[in-house]
CSV table of C-alpha atoms and ligand atoms in Angstrom, one decimal:
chain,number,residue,atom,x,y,z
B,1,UNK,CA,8.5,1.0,-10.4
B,2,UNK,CA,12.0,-0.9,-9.8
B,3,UNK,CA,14.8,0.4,-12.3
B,4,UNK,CA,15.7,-4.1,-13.1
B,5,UNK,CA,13.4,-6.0,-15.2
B,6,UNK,CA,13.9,-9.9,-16.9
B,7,UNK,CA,13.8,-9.7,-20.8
B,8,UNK,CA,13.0,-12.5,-22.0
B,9,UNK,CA,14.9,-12.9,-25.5
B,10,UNK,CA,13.3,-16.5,-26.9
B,11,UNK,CA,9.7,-17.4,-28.2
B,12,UNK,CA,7.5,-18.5,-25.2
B,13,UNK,CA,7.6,-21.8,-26.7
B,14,UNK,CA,10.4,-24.1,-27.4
B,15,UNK,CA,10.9,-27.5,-28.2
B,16,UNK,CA,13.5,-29.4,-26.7
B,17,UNK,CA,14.2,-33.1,-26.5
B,18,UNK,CA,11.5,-33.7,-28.5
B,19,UNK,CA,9.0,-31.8,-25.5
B,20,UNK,CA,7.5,-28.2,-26.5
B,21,UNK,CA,8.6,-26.2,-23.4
B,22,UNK,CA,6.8,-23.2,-22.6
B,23,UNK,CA,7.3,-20.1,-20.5
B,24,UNK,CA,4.7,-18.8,-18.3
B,25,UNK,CA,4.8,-16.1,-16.4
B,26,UNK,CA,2.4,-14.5,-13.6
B,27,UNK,CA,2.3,-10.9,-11.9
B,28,UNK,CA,0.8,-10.5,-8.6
B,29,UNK,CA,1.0,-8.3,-5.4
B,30,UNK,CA,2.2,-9.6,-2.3
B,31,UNK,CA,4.2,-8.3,1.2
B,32,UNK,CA,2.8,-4.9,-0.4
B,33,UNK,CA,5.1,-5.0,-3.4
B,34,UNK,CA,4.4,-6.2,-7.0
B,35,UNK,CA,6.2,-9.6,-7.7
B,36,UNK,CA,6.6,-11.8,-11.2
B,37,UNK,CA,6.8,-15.4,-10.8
B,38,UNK,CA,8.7,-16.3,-14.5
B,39,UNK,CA,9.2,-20.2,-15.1
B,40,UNK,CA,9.9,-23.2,-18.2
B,41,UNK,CA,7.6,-25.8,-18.2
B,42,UNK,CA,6.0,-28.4,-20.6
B,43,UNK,CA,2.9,-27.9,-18.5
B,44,UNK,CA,1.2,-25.0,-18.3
B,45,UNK,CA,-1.8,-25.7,-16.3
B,46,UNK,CA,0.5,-27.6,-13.5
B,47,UNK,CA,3.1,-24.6,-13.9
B,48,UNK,CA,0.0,-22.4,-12.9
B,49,UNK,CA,-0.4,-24.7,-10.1
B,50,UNK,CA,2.8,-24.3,-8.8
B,51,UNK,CA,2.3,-20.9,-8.6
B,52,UNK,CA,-0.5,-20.6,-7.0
B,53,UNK,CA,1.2,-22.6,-4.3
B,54,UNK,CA,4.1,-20.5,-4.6
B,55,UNK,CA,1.8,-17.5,-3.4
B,56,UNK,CA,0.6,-19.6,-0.5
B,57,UNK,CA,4.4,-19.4,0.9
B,58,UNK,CA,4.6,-16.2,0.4
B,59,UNK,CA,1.8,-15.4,1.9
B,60,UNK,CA,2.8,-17.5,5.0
B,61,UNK,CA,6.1,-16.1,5.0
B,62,UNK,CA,4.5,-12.9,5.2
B,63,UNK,CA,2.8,-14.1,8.3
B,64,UNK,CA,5.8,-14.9,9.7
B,65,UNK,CA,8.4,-11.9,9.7
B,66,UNK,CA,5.0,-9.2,9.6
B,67,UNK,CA,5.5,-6.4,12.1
B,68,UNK,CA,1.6,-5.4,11.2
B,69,UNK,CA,-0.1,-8.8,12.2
B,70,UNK,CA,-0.1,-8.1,15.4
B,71,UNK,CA,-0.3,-11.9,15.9
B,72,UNK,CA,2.7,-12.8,13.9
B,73,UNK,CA,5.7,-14.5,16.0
B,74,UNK,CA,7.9,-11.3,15.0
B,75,UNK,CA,5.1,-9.5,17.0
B,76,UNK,CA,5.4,-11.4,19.9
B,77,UNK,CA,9.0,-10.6,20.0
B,78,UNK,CA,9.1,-7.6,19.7
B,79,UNK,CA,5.6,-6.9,22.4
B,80,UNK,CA,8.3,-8.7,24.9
B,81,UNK,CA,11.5,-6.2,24.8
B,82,UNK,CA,12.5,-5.6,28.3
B,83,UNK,CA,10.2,-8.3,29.3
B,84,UNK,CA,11.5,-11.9,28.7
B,85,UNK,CA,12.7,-13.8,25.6
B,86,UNK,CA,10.3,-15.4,23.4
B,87,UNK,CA,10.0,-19.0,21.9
B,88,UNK,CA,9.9,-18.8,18.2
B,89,UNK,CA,9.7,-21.4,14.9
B,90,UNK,CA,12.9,-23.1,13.8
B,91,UNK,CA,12.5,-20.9,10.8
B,92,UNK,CA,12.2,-17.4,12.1
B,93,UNK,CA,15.5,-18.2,14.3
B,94,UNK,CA,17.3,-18.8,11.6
B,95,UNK,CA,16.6,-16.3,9.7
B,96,UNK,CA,16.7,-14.0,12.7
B,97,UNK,CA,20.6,-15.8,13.6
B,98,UNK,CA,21.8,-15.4,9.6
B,99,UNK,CA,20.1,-11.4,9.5
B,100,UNK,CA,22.6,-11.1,12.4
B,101,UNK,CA,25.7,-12.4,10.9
B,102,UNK,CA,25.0,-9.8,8.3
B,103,UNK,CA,24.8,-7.2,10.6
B,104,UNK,CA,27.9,-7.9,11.8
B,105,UNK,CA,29.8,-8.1,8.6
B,106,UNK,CA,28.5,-5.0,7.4
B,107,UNK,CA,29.5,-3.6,11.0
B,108,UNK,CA,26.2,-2.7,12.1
B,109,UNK,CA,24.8,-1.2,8.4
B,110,UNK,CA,22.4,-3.5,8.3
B,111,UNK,CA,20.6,-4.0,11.2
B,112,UNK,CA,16.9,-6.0,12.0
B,113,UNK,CA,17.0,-3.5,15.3
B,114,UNK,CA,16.8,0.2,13.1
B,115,UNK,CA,12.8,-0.9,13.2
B,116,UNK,CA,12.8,1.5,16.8
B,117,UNK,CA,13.2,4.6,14.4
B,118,UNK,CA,10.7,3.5,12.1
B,119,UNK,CA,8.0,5.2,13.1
B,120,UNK,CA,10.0,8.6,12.9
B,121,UNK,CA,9.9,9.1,10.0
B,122,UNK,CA,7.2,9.1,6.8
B,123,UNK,CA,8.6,8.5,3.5
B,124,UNK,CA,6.3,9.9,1.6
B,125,UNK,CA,7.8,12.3,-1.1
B,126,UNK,CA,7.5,15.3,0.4
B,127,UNK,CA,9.6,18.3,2.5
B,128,UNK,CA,9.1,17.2,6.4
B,129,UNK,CA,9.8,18.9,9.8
B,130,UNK,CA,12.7,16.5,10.7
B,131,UNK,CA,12.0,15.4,15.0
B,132,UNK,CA,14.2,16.7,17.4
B,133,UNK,CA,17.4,15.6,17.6
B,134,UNK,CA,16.8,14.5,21.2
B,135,UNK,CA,13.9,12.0,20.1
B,136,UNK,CA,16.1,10.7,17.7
B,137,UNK,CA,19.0,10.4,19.8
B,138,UNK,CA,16.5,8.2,22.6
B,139,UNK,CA,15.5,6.0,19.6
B,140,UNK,CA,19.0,5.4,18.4
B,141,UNK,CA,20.0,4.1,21.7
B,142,UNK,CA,17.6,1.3,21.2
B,143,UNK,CA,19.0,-0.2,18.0
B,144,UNK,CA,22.1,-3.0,18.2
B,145,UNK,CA,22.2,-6.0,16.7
B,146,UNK,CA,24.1,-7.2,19.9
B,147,UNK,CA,21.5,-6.7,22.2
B,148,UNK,CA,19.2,-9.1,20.3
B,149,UNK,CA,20.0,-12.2,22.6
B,150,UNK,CA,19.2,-15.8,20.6
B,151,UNK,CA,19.2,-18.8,22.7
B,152,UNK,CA,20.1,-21.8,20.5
B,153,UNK,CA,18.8,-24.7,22.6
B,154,UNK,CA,15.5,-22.6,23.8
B,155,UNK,CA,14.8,-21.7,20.2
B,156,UNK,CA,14.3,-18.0,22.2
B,157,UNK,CA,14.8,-14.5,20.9
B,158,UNK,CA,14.9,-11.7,23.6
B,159,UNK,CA,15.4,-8.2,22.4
B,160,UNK,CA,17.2,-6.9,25.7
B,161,UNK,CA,15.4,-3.7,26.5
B,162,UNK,CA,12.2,-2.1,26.3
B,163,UNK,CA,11.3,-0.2,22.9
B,164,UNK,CA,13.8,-2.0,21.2
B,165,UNK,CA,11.7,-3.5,17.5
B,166,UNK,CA,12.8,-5.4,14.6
B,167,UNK,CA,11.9,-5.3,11.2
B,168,UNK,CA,12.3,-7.5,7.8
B,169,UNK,CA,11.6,-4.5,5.6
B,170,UNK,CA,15.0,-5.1,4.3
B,171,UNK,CA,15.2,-8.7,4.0
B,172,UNK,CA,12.2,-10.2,3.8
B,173,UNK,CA,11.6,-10.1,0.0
B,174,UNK,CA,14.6,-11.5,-0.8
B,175,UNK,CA,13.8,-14.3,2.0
B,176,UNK,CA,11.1,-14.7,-0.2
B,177,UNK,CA,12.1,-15.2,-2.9
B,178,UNK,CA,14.9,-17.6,-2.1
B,179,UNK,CA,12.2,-20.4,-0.3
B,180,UNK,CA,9.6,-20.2,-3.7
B,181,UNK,CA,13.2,-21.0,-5.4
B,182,UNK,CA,13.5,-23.4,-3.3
B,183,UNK,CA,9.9,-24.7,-3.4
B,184,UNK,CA,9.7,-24.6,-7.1
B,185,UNK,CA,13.1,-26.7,-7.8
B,186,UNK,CA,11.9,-29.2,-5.1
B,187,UNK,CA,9.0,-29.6,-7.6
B,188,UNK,CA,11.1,-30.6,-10.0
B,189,UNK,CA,10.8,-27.0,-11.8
B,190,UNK,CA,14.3,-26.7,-14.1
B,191,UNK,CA,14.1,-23.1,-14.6
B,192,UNK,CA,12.5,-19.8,-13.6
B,193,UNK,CA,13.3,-16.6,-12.0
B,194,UNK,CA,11.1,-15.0,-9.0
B,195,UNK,CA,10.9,-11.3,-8.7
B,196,UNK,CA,10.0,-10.1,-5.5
B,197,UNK,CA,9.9,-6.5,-6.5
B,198,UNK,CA,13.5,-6.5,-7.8
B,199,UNK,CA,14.9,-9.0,-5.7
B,200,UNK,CA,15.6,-11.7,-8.2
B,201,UNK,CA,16.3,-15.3,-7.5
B,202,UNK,CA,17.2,-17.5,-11.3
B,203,UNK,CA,18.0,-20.9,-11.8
B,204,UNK,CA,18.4,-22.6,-15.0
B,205,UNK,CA,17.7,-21.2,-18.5
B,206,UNK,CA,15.5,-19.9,-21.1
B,207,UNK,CA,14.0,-23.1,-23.1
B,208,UNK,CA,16.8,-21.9,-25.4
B,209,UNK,CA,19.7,-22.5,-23.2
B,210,UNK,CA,20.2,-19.2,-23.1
B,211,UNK,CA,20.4,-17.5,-19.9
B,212,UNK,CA,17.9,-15.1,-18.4
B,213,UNK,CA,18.8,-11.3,-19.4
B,214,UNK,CA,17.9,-8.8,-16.4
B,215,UNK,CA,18.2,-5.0,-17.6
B,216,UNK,CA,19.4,-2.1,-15.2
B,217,UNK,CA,17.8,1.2,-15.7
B,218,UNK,CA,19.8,4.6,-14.5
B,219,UNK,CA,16.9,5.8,-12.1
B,220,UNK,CA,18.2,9.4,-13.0
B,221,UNK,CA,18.2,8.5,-17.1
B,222,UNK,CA,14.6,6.4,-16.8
B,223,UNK,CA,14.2,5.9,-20.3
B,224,UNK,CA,17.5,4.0,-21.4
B,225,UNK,CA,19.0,0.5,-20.1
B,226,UNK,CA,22.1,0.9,-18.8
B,227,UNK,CA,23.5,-2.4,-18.5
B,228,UNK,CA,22.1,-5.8,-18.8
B,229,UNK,CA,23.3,-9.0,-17.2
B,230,UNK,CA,23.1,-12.6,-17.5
B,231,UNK,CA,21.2,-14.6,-14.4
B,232,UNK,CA,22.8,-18.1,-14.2
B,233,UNK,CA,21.8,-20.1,-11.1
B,234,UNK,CA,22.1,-17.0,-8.6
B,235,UNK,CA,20.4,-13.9,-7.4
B,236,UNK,CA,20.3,-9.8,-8.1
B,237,UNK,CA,18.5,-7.2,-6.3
B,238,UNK,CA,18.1,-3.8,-6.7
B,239,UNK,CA,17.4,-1.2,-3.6
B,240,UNK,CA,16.7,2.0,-4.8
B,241,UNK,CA,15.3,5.4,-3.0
B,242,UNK,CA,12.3,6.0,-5.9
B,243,UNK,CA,9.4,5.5,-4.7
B,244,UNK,CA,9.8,6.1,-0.6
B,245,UNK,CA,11.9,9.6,0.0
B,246,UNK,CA,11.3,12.7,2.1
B,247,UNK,CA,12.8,15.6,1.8
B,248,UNK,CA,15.1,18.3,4.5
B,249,UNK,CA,15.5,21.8,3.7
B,250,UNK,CA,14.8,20.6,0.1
B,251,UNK,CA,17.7,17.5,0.2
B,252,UNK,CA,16.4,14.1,-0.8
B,253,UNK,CA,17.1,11.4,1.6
B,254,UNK,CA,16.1,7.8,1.1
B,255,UNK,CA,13.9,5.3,2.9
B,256,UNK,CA,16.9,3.5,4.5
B,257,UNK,CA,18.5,4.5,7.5
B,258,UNK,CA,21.4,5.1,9.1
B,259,UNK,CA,21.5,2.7,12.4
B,260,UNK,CA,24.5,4.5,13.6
B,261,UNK,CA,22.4,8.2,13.8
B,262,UNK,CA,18.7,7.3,12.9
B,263,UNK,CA,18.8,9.6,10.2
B,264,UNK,CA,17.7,8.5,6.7
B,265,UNK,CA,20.7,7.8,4.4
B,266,UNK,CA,21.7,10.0,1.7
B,267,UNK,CA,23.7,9.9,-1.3
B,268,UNK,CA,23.0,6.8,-3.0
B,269,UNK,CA,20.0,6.8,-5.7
B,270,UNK,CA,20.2,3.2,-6.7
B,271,UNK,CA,22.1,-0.5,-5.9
B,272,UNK,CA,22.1,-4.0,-7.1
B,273,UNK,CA,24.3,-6.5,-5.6
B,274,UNK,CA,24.6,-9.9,-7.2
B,275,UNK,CA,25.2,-12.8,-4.9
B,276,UNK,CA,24.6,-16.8,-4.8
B,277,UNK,CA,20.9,-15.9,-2.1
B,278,UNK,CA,18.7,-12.9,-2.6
B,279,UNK,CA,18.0,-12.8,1.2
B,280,UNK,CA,22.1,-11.7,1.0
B,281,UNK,CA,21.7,-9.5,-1.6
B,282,UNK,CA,18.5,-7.7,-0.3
B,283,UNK,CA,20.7,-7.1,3.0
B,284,UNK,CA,23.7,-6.2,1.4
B,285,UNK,CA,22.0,-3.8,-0.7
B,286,UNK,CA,20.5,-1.9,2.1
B,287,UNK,CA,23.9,-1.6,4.2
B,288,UNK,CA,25.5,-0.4,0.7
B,289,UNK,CA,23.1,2.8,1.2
B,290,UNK,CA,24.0,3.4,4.7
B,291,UNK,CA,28.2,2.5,3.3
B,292,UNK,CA,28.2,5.4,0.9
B,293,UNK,CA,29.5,4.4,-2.5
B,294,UNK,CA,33.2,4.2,-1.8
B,295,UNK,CA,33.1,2.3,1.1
B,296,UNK,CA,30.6,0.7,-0.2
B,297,UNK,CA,32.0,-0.9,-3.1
B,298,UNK,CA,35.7,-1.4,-1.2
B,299,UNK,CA,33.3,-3.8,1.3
B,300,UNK,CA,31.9,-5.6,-1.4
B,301,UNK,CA,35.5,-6.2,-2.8
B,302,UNK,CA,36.6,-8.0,-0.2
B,303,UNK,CA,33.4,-10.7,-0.2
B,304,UNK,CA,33.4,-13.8,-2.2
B,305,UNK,CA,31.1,-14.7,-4.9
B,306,UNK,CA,29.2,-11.2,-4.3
B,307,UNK,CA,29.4,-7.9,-6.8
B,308,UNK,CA,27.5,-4.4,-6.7
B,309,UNK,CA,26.6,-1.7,-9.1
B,310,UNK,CA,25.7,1.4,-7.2
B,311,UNK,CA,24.4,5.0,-8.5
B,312,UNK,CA,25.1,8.2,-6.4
B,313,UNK,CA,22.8,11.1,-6.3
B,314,UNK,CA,25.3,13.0,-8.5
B,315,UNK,CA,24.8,10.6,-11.1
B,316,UNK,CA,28.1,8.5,-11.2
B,317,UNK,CA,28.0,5.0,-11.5
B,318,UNK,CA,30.4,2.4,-9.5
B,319,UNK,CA,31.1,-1.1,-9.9
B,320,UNK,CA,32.5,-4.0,-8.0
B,321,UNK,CA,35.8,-5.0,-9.7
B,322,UNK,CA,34.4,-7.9,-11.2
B,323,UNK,CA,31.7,-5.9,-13.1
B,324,UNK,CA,32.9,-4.8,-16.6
B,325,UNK,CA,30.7,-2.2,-16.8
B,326,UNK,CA,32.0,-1.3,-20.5
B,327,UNK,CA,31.6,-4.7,-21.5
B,328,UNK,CA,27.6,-4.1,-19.7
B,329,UNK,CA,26.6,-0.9,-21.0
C,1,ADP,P1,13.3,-1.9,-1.1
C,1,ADP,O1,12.1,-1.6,-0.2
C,1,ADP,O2,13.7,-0.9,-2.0
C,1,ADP,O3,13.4,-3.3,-1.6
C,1,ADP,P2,15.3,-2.6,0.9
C,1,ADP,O4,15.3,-4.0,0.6
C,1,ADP,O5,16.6,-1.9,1.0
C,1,ADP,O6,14.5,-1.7,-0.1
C,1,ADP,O7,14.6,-2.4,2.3
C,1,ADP,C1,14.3,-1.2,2.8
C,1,ADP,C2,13.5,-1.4,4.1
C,1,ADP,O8,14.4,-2.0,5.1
C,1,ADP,C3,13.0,-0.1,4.7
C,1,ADP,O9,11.7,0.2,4.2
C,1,ADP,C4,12.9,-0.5,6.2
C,1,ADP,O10,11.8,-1.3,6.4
C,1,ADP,C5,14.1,-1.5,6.4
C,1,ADP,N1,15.4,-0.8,6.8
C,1,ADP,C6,15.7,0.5,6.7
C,1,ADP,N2,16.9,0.8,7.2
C,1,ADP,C7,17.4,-0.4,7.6
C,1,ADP,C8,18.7,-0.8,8.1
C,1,ADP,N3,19.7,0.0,8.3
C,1,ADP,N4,18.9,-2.2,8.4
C,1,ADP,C9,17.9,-3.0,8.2
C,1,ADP,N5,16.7,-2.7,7.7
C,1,ADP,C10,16.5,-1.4,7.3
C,2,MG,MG1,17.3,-4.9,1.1
């Protein structure tokens, strides 16, 4: 379970301009996660419609960035390290070119290239024999954003050597749910929220005109809200180490890692970052783990238009400065 949910506050029906406007809502699993598709229309059998088509980009999405389908363009890429760059969609260098601006900005936190550790490590919950530092070490030296060549006018991608893999475990939800935003407001949709598994990109309002209410839950303190925030017109995600841990000589570390050492990251239990695209968010989030709290939250004070909320393993909670947490809680 993700520790952020929407509330919805109004009845499911509301009548405005003279039009009854309904909300309808639809839970569904996809990309291996449980999303919500939430939205306000006078239509329910075509707002049902629009979902289902909403699933269809998803699920082509998911053909897109999967590192399983064997098939899938982010495949080929990665089957042609070392080898030679690869012609890929407009779409997937794009999203490949903006992960990498991120990377940068968070100084190599977040990184489509920690995907060569991957297979390392198994988060499954329980006390592991960690590998040998030297295997580690070898895998490290394949990850760097830099060496993840793009050629603009080719439309190529050429990860420069052999064993080097990237992933969209980190991004890809929020990429998600950003384009069935997208898809839904070109359809003329005035309001929703999508939630890919606690990445959550709103626009709009309730039929009320009162805005979307997400609540944060203290993953340490599960049965109480903590906080709860308004949703106007932007995104919030929340990353949190819950469900996929291990442990080290009885130390919990989470399913994020460290593209600096190749160990998991430790530390942080939960974050939520608020910012205008939940692609950002969802990378932001995941460089916050590898951060630590204090730097953390210092990076995040120095970025425009973007705030964080972040919970460390001993249970304090820290906020961007334009968070009023007392005002939240
Ligand atoms: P959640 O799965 O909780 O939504 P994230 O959005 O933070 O979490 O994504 C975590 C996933 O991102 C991991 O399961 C892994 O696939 C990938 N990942 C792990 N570490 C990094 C990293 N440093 N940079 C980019 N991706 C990462
Ligand atoms: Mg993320």
């Amino acid at each position: 379970m993700k520790h952020i949910f929407v509330l919805l506050t109004t009845t499911f029906l509301f009548v405005k301009n003279g039009q009854a406007q309904e909300v309808i809502q639809r839970k569904f699993e996809k990309m291996g996660s449980s999303f919500e598709i939430t939205l306000v229309h006078s239509n329910p059998i075509y707002a049902q419609q629009l979902i289902d088509e909403s699933i269809a980009e998803i699920d082509r999405i998911e053909r897109l960035i999967s590192s399983w389908d064997k098939n899938s363009q982010t495949s080929l890429v990665n089957k042609m390290a070392g080898i030679r760059s690869q012609v890929v969609s407009k779409e997937l260098f794009d999203l490949i070119l903006r992960a990498n601006t991120i990377a940068r900005l968070t100084d190599g936190a977040f990184d489509l290239s920690y995907a060569s550790v991957d297979k390392l490590w198994s988060f499954n919950r329980e006390e592991i024999t960690p590998p040998s530092p030297s295997v580690v070490e070898a895998s490290v030296a394949k990850i760097g954003f830099e060496k993840i060549k793009m050629d603009t006018e080719k439309q190529t991608v050429f990860l420069l050597e052999k064993g080097m893999k990237i992933g969209f475990g980190a991004i890809g939800k929020g990429y998600a749910a950003d384009r069935v935003k997208s898809l839904l407001l070109e359809k003329g949709v005035e309001a929703g929220i999508v939630n890919a598994s606690g990445d959550m990109s709103a626009w709009g309002t309730q039929p009320d005109g009162s805005p979307w209410q997400v609540g944060l839950i203290n993953p340490l303190n599960k049965n109480k809200v903590f906080s709860w925030f308004p949703l106007l017109n932007t995104a919030v995600v929340t990353s949190g180490d819950y469900e996929r841990y291990l442990l080290m000589d009885g130390k919990r570390y989470g399913h994020i890692i460290n593209p600096k050492t190749g160990y998991p990251s430790q530390g942080v239990v939960s974050c939520t970052v608020f910012a205008p695209k939940a692609e950002l968010a969802d990378a932001l989030a995941t460089a916050l783990f590898v951060m630590g709290s204090e730097t953390g939250i210092d990076f995040i004070d120095q970025l425009p238009n973007v705030e964080a909320l972040m919970i460390t393993d001993n249970g304090k909670i820290i906020a961007s400065k334009n968070i009023d947490l007392d005002e939240n809680i």
